[in-house]
Amino acid sequence: MSKIKAPKGAPYARILGVGGYRPVRVVPNEVILETIDSSDEWIRSRSGIETRHWASDEETVAAMSIEASGKAIADAGINADQIGAVVVSTVSHFSQTPAIATEIADKLGTNKAAAFDISAGCAGFGYGLTLAKGMIVEGSAEYVLVIGVERLSDLTDLEDRATAFLFGDGAGAVVVGPSEEPHIGPTVWGSEGDKAGTIKQTVPWDRFRIGDVSQLPLDSKGEIKFPAITQEGQAVFRWAVFEMAKVAQQALDAAGISSDDLDVFIPHQANERIIDSMVKTLKLPGHVTVARDVRTTGNTSAASIPLAMERLLATGAAKSGDTALVIGFGAGLVYAATVVTLP
């Protein structure tokens, strides 16, 4: 039996650069109130959301990703042709094949980098970051571009009072590269498929081939609705508040970091009430900076963590070298948490 040569990569990995892109159009709660019976006060009290960004036709998943990625690559101080792999997490690229990552890799000029999409909902960035770390340590890539990108306005039912105000669009990207010291901790991740129905698409795509209108949702005008994201709000809230706080603590423990050592907390930007509850449950000290990008960006699923990270660094609320706990959670139900050093 022949021996297979063992791969050799870097001892560790770290985030070297971050970039974000938010669509030009800013949508205040007043616009949402045109189609649902609610109030600005109710939306803010339930979610903390004041505005969100919605993409134009030109601001495609690929276009937003390229903008965010260009900034991340520049921030990392490398060239695009040094990228060995491109990982895109999204649930809103509507072409089944090919993966949007291949188009992004080509347009960035990455010189035939490995490129693929993953679908892990709001935990997708954490999944992508974990894959990137593994590729670098294994030696299959020196630099990996991880992108979280969504056009959730395309999947929003504006007549659904429970979700119409939640979702936004945008892209966030990071470059992960080699390091002589550990700057990305162990990932605590998993799934709870028995709760898959709590966040889901209203109807599967194949229903549109049946031709029976009775099998499809209709809007108030009797016209067929495009599939949208729906959720059982209370069930998701309870799960996030109680179970995800435990996962966050496990990630701290796995990294050997106490809450006193922590500088920044970047949870998935789903809902400010969830964020507040997690901060309380984790008993985070007052010096810890907490990302609250949800107020002006809404829930951008896989894009929410890198977008929040980029804004904290850009505004000076966090700085390079800070120790940050990041956790994503959502449809699946899936989750991923880790401790990182900010670029």
mmCIF file with all atom_site columns, N, CA and C in Angstrom, residues 30-75:
data_model
loop_
_atom_site.group_PDB
_atom_site.id
_atom_site.type_symbol
_atom_site.label_atom_id
_atom_site.label_alt_id
_atom_site.label_comp_id
_atom_site.label_asym_id
_atom_site.label_entity_id
_atom_site.label_seq_id
_atom_site.pdbx_PDB_ins_code
_atom_site.Cartn_x
_atom_site.Cartn_y
_atom_site.Cartn_z
_atom_site.occupancy
_atom_site.B_iso_or_equiv
_atom_site.pdbx_formal_charge
_atom_site.auth_seq_id
_atom_site.auth_comp_id
_atom_site.auth_asym_id
_atom_site.auth_atom_id
_atom_site.pdbx_PDB_model_num
ATOM 1   N N  . GLU A 1 30 ? -41.841 53.259 7.846   1.00 0.00 ? 30 GLU A N  1
ATOM 2   C CA . GLU A 1 30 ? -43.050 53.848 7.265   1.00 0.00 ? 30 GLU A CA 1
ATOM 3   C C  . GLU A 1 30 ? -43.429 53.190 5.944   1.00 0.00 ? 30 GLU A C  1
ATOM 4   N N  . VAL A 1 31 ? -42.439 52.767 5.176   1.00 0.00 ? 31 VAL A N  1
ATOM 5   C CA . VAL A 1 31 ? -42.719 52.088 3.904   1.00 0.00 ? 31 VAL A CA 1
ATOM 6   C C  . VAL A 1 31 ? -43.357 50.724 4.159   1.00 0.00 ? 31 VAL A C  1
ATOM 7   N N  . ILE A 1 32 ? -42.866 50.021 5.163   1.00 0.00 ? 32 ILE A N  1
ATOM 8   C CA . ILE A 1 32 ? -43.419 48.707 5.507   1.00 0.00 ? 32 ILE A CA 1
ATOM 9   C C  . ILE A 1 32 ? -44.871 48.847 5.958   1.00 0.00 ? 32 ILE A C  1
ATOM 10  N N  . LEU A 1 33 ? -45.173 49.927 6.638   1.00 0.00 ? 33 LEU A N  1
ATOM 11  C CA . LEU A 1 33 ? -46.516 50.139 7.188   1.00 0.00 ? 33 LEU A CA 1
ATOM 12  C C  . LEU A 1 33 ? -47.565 50.383 6.107   1.00 0.00 ? 33 LEU A C  1
ATOM 13  N N  . GLU A 1 34 ? -47.120 50.576 4.866   1.00 0.00 ? 34 GLU A N  1
ATOM 14  C CA . GLU A 1 34 ? -48.070 50.750 3.766   1.00 0.00 ? 34 GLU A CA 1
ATOM 15  C C  . GLU A 1 34 ? -48.796 49.452 3.430   1.00 0.00 ? 34 GLU A C  1
ATOM 16  N N  . THR A 1 35 ? -48.234 48.307 3.853   1.00 0.00 ? 35 THR A N  1
ATOM 17  C CA . THR A 1 35 ? -48.831 47.019 3.482   1.00 0.00 ? 35 THR A CA 1
ATOM 18  C C  . THR A 1 35 ? -49.225 46.148 4.673   1.00 0.00 ? 35 THR A C  1
ATOM 19  N N  . ILE A 1 36 ? -48.920 46.573 5.894   1.00 0.00 ? 36 ILE A N  1
ATOM 20  C CA . ILE A 1 36 ? -49.334 45.814 7.078   1.00 0.00 ? 36 ILE A CA 1
ATOM 21  C C  . ILE A 1 36 ? -49.976 46.744 8.100   1.00 0.00 ? 36 ILE A C  1
ATOM 22  N N  . ASP A 1 37 ? -50.824 46.168 8.931   1.00 0.00 ? 37 ASP A N  1
ATOM 23  C CA . ASP A 1 37 ? -51.483 46.929 9.997   1.00 0.00 ? 37 ASP A CA 1
ATOM 24  C C  . ASP A 1 37 ? -50.592 46.890 11.230  1.00 0.00 ? 37 ASP A C  1
ATOM 25  N N  . SER A 1 38 ? -49.779 47.916 11.412  1.00 0.00 ? 38 SER A N  1
ATOM 26  C CA . SER A 1 38 ? -48.841 47.958 12.531  1.00 0.00 ? 38 SER A CA 1
ATOM 27  C C  . SER A 1 38 ? -48.467 49.411 12.780  1.00 0.00 ? 38 SER A C  1
ATOM 28  N N  . SER A 1 39 ? -47.372 49.619 13.509  1.00 0.00 ? 39 SER A N  1
ATOM 29  C CA . SER A 1 39 ? -46.890 50.972 13.777  1.00 0.00 ? 39 SER A CA 1
ATOM 30  C C  . SER A 1 39 ? -45.378 50.948 13.907  1.00 0.00 ? 39 SER A C  1
ATOM 31  N N  . ASP A 1 40 ? -44.771 52.102 13.705  1.00 0.00 ? 40 ASP A N  1
ATOM 32  C CA . ASP A 1 40 ? -43.328 52.224 13.853  1.00 0.00 ? 40 ASP A CA 1
ATOM 33  C C  . ASP A 1 40 ? -42.912 51.851 15.271  1.00 0.00 ? 40 ASP A C  1
ATOM 34  N N  . GLU A 1 41 ? -43.689 52.277 16.244  1.00 0.00 ? 41 GLU A N  1
ATOM 35  C CA . GLU A 1 41 ? -43.388 51.970 17.646  1.00 0.00 ? 41 GLU A CA 1
ATOM 36  C C  . GLU A 1 41 ? -43.404 50.467 17.894  1.00 0.00 ? 41 GLU A C  1
ATOM 37  N N  . TRP A 1 42 ? -44.394 49.770 17.328  1.00 0.00 ? 42 TRP A N  1
ATOM 38  C CA . TRP A 1 42 ? -44.496 48.316 17.530  1.00 0.00 ? 42 TRP A CA 1
ATOM 39  C C  . TRP A 1 42 ? -43.307 47.603 16.902  1.00 0.00 ? 42 TRP A C  1
ATOM 40  N N  . ILE A 1 43 ? -42.947 47.993 15.680  1.00 0.00 ? 43 ILE A N  1
ATOM 41  C CA . ILE A 1 43 ? -41.821 47.353 14.994  1.00 0.00 ? 43 ILE A CA 1
ATOM 42  C C  . ILE A 1 43 ? -40.529 47.551 15.780  1.00 0.00 ? 43 ILE A C  1
ATOM 43  N N  . ARG A 1 44 ? -40.294 48.771 16.250  1.00 0.00 ? 44 ARG A N  1
ATOM 44  C CA . ARG A 1 44 ? -39.071 49.041 17.013  1.00 0.00 ? 44 ARG A CA 1
ATOM 45  C C  . ARG A 1 44 ? -39.050 48.279 18.331  1.00 0.00 ? 44 ARG A C  1
ATOM 46  N N  . SER A 1 45 ? -40.196 48.209 19.001  1.00 0.00 ? 45 SER A N  1
ATOM 47  C CA . SER A 1 45 ? -40.238 47.525 20.296  1.00 0.00 ? 45 SER A CA 1
ATOM 48  C C  . SER A 1 45 ? -40.068 46.023 20.140  1.00 0.00 ? 45 SER A C  1
ATOM 49  N N  . ARG A 1 46 ? -40.518 45.459 19.030  1.00 0.00 ? 46 ARG A N  1
ATOM 50  C CA . ARG A 1 46 ? -40.430 44.014 18.817  1.00 0.00 ? 46 ARG A CA 1
ATOM 51  C C  . ARG A 1 46 ? -39.093 43.571 18.233  1.00 0.00 ? 46 ARG A C  1
ATOM 52  N N  . SER A 1 47 ? -38.443 44.456 17.483  1.00 0.00 ? 47 SER A N  1
ATOM 53  C CA . SER A 1 47 ? -37.240 44.036 16.764  1.00 0.00 ? 47 SER A CA 1
ATOM 54  C C  . SER A 1 47 ? -36.051 44.974 16.914  1.00 0.00 ? 47 SER A C  1
ATOM 55  N N  . GLY A 1 48 ? -36.304 46.231 17.243  1.00 0.00 ? 48 GLY A N  1
ATOM 56  C CA . GLY A 1 48 ? -35.234 47.223 17.278  1.00 0.00 ? 48 GLY A CA 1
ATOM 57  C C  . GLY A 1 48 ? -34.936 47.822 15.916  1.00 0.00 ? 48 GLY A C  1
ATOM 58  N N  . ILE A 1 49 ? -35.606 47.336 14.872  1.00 0.00 ? 49 ILE A N  1
ATOM 59  C CA . ILE A 1 49 ? -35.309 47.766 13.507  1.00 0.00 ? 49 ILE A CA 1
ATOM 60  C C  . ILE A 1 49 ? -35.975 49.108 13.193  1.00 0.00 ? 49 ILE A C  1
ATOM 61  N N  . GLU A 1 50 ? -35.170 50.028 12.675  1.00 0.00 ? 50 GLU A N  1
ATOM 62  C CA . GLU A 1 50 ? -35.659 51.351 12.265  1.00 0.00 ? 50 GLU A CA 1
ATOM 63  C C  . GLU A 1 50 ? -35.667 51.494 10.746  1.00 0.00 ? 50 GLU A C  1
ATOM 64  N N  . THR A 1 51 ? -34.613 50.978 10.118  1.00 0.00 ? 51 THR A N  1
ATOM 65  C CA . THR A 1 51 ? -34.496 51.008 8.657   1.00 0.00 ? 51 THR A CA 1
ATOM 66  C C  . THR A 1 51 ? -33.829 49.728 8.191   1.00 0.00 ? 51 THR A C  1
ATOM 67  N N  . ARG A 1 52 ? -33.883 49.487 6.902   1.00 0.00 ? 52 ARG A N  1
ATOM 68  C CA . ARG A 1 52 ? -33.167 48.393 6.272   1.00 0.00 ? 52 ARG A CA 1
ATOM 69  C C  . ARG A 1 52 ? -32.820 48.834 4.855   1.00 0.00 ? 52 ARG A C  1
ATOM 70  N N  . HIS A 1 53 ? -31.891 48.131 4.208   1.00 0.00 ? 53 HIS A N  1
ATOM 71  C CA . HIS A 1 53 ? -31.508 48.451 2.832   1.00 0.00 ? 53 HIS A CA 1
ATOM 72  C C  . HIS A 1 53 ? -32.112 47.413 1.890   1.00 0.00 ? 53 HIS A C  1
ATOM 73  N N  . TRP A 1 54 ? -32.698 47.890 0.779   1.00 0.00 ? 54 TRP A N  1
ATOM 74  C CA . TRP A 1 54 ? -33.228 46.982 -0.241  1.00 0.00 ? 54 TRP A CA 1
ATOM 75  C C  . TRP A 1 54 ? -32.489 47.221 -1.550  1.00 0.00 ? 54 TRP A C  1
ATOM 76  N N  . ALA A 1 55 ? -32.120 46.138 -2.196  1.00 0.00 ? 55 ALA A N  1
ATOM 77  C CA . ALA A 1 55 ? -31.323 46.211 -3.415  1.00 0.00 ? 55 ALA A CA 1
ATOM 78  C C  . ALA A 1 55 ? -32.155 46.583 -4.638  1.00 0.00 ? 55 ALA A C  1
ATOM 79  N N  . SER A 1 56 ? -31.527 47.298 -5.556  1.00 0.00 ? 56 SER A N  1
ATOM 80  C CA . SER A 1 56 ? -32.123 47.592 -6.858  1.00 0.00 ? 56 SER A CA 1
ATOM 81  C C  . SER A 1 56 ? -31.869 46.404 -7.782  1.00 0.00 ? 56 SER A C  1
ATOM 82  N N  . ASP A 1 57 ? -32.408 46.463 -8.979  1.00 0.00 ? 57 ASP A N  1
ATOM 83  C CA . ASP A 1 57 ? -32.190 45.382 -9.944  1.00 0.00 ? 57 ASP A CA 1
ATOM 84  C C  . ASP A 1 57 ? -30.707 45.216 -10.256 1.00 0.00 ? 57 ASP A C  1
ATOM 85  N N  . GLU A 1 58 ? -29.975 46.323 -10.248 1.00 0.00 ? 58 GLU A N  1
ATOM 86  C CA . GLU A 1 58 ? -28.543 46.269 -10.572 1.00 0.00 ? 58 GLU A CA 1
ATOM 87  C C  . GLU A 1 58 ? -27.710 45.733 -9.409  1.00 0.00 ? 58 GLU A C  1
ATOM 88  N N  . GLU A 1 59 ? -28.233 45.833 -8.204  1.00 0.00 ? 59 GLU A N  1
ATOM 89  C CA . GLU A 1 59 ? -27.491 45.368 -7.026  1.00 0.00 ? 59 GLU A CA 1
ATOM 90  C C  . GLU A 1 59 ? -27.801 43.888 -6.796  1.00 0.00 ? 59 GLU A C  1
ATOM 91  N N  . THR A 1 60 ? -27.243 43.074 -7.670  1.00 0.00 ? 60 THR A N  1
ATOM 92  C CA . THR A 1 60 ? -27.469 41.632 -7.624  1.00 0.00 ? 60 THR A CA 1
ATOM 93  C C  . THR A 1 60 ? -26.636 40.985 -6.520  1.00 0.00 ? 60 THR A C  1
ATOM 94  N N  . VAL A 1 61 ? -26.895 39.713 -6.275  1.00 0.00 ? 61 VAL A N  1
ATOM 95  C CA . VAL A 1 61 ? -26.094 38.965 -5.307  1.00 0.00 ? 61 VAL A CA 1
ATOM 96  C C  . VAL A 1 61 ? -24.620 39.020 -5.698  1.00 0.00 ? 61 VAL A C  1
ATOM 97  N N  . ALA A 1 62 ? -24.334 38.836 -6.984  1.00 0.00 ? 62 ALA A N  1
ATOM 98  C CA . ALA A 1 62 ? -22.947 38.878 -7.443  1.00 0.00 ? 62 ALA A CA 1
ATOM 99  C C  . ALA A 1 62 ? -22.361 40.279 -7.318  1.00 0.00 ? 62 ALA A C  1
ATOM 100 N N  . ALA A 1 63 ? -23.114 41.292 -7.738  1.00 0.00 ? 63 ALA A N  1
ATOM 101 C CA . ALA A 1 63 ? -22.595 42.664 -7.707  1.00 0.00 ? 63 ALA A CA 1
ATOM 102 C C  . ALA A 1 63 ? -22.286 43.121 -6.287  1.00 0.00 ? 63 ALA A C  1
ATOM 103 N N  . MET A 1 64 ? -23.192 42.847 -5.345  1.00 0.00 ? 64 MET A N  1
ATOM 104 C CA . MET A 1 64 ? -22.950 43.229 -3.952  1.00 0.00 ? 64 MET A CA 1
ATOM 105 C C  . MET A 1 64 ? -21.755 42.476 -3.380  1.00 0.00 ? 64 MET A C  1
ATOM 106 N N  . SER A 1 65 ? -21.636 41.199 -3.731  1.00 0.00 ? 65 SER A N  1
ATOM 107 C CA . SER A 1 65 ? -20.518 40.381 -3.242  1.00 0.00 ? 65 SER A CA 1
ATOM 108 C C  . SER A 1 65 ? -19.183 40.908 -3.745  1.00 0.00 ? 65 SER A C  1
ATOM 109 N N  . ILE A 1 66 ? -19.146 41.302 -5.006  1.00 0.00 ? 66 ILE A N  1
ATOM 110 C CA . ILE A 1 66 ? -17.908 41.812 -5.596  1.00 0.00 ? 66 ILE A CA 1
ATOM 111 C C  . ILE A 1 66 ? -17.485 43.114 -4.920  1.00 0.00 ? 66 ILE A C  1
ATOM 112 N N  . GLU A 1 67 ? -18.444 43.989 -4.638  1.00 0.00 ? 67 GLU A N  1
ATOM 113 C CA . GLU A 1 67 ? -18.130 45.244 -3.947  1.00 0.00 ? 67 GLU A CA 1
ATOM 114 C C  . GLU A 1 67 ? -17.555 44.977 -2.556  1.00 0.00 ? 67 GLU A C  1
ATOM 115 N N  . ALA A 1 68 ? -18.220 44.117 -1.787  1.00 0.00 ? 68 ALA A N  1
ATOM 116 C CA . ALA A 1 68 ? -17.755 43.808 -0.430  1.00 0.00 ? 68 ALA A CA 1
ATOM 117 C C  . ALA A 1 68 ? -16.406 43.105 -0.462  1.00 0.00 ? 68 ALA A C  1
ATOM 118 N N  . SER A 1 69 ? -16.239 42.194 -1.409  1.00 0.00 ? 69 SER A N  1
ATOM 119 C CA . SER A 1 69 ? -15.003 41.415 -1.499  1.00 0.00 ? 69 SER A CA 1
ATOM 120 C C  . SER A 1 69 ? -13.813 42.282 -1.875  1.00 0.00 ? 69 SER A C  1
ATOM 121 N N  . GLY A 1 70 ? -14.031 43.226 -2.793  1.00 0.00 ? 70 GLY A N  1
ATOM 122 C CA . GLY A 1 70 ? -12.944 44.123 -3.173  1.00 0.00 ? 70 GLY A CA 1
ATOM 123 C C  . GLY A 1 70 ? -12.412 44.898 -1.979  1.00 0.00 ? 70 GLY A C  1
ATOM 124 N N  . LYS A 1 71 ? -13.323 45.343 -1.125  1.00 0.00 ? 71 LYS A N  1
ATOM 125 C CA . LYS A 1 71 ? -12.924 46.067 0.088   1.00 0.00 ? 71 LYS A CA 1
ATOM 126 C C  . LYS A 1 71 ? -12.174 45.147 1.053   1.00 0.00 ? 71 LYS A C  1
ATOM 127 N N  . ALA A 1 72 ? -12.645 43.908 1.198   1.00 0.00 ? 72 ALA A N  1
ATOM 128 C CA . ALA A 1 72 ? -11.995 42.961 2.109   1.00 0.00 ? 72 ALA A CA 1
ATOM 129 C C  . ALA A 1 72 ? -10.594 42.609 1.633   1.00 0.00 ? 72 ALA A C  1
ATOM 130 N N  . ILE A 1 73 ? -10.448 42.413 0.331   1.00 0.00 ? 73 ILE A N  1
ATOM 131 C CA . ILE A 1 73 ? -9.138  42.079 -0.238  1.00 0.00 ? 73 ILE A CA 1
ATOM 132 C C  . ILE A 1 73 ? -8.160  43.237 -0.047  1.00 0.00 ? 73 ILE A C  1
ATOM 133 N N  . ALA A 1 74 ? -8.638  44.456 -0.285  1.00 0.00 ? 74 ALA A N  1
ATOM 134 C CA . ALA A 1 74 ? -7.782  45.634 -0.073  1.00 0.00 ? 74 ALA A CA 1
ATOM 135 C C  . ALA A 1 74 ? -7.410  45.776 1.395   1.00 0.00 ? 74 ALA A C  1
ATOM 136 N N  . ASP A 1 75 ? -8.370  45.523 2.275   1.00 0.00 ? 75 ASP A N  1
ATOM 137 C CA . ASP A 1 75 ? -8.125  45.630 3.714   1.00 0.00 ? 75 ASP A CA 1
ATOM 138 C C  . ASP A 1 75 ? -7.107  44.598 4.177   1.00 0.00 ? 75 ASP A C  1
#
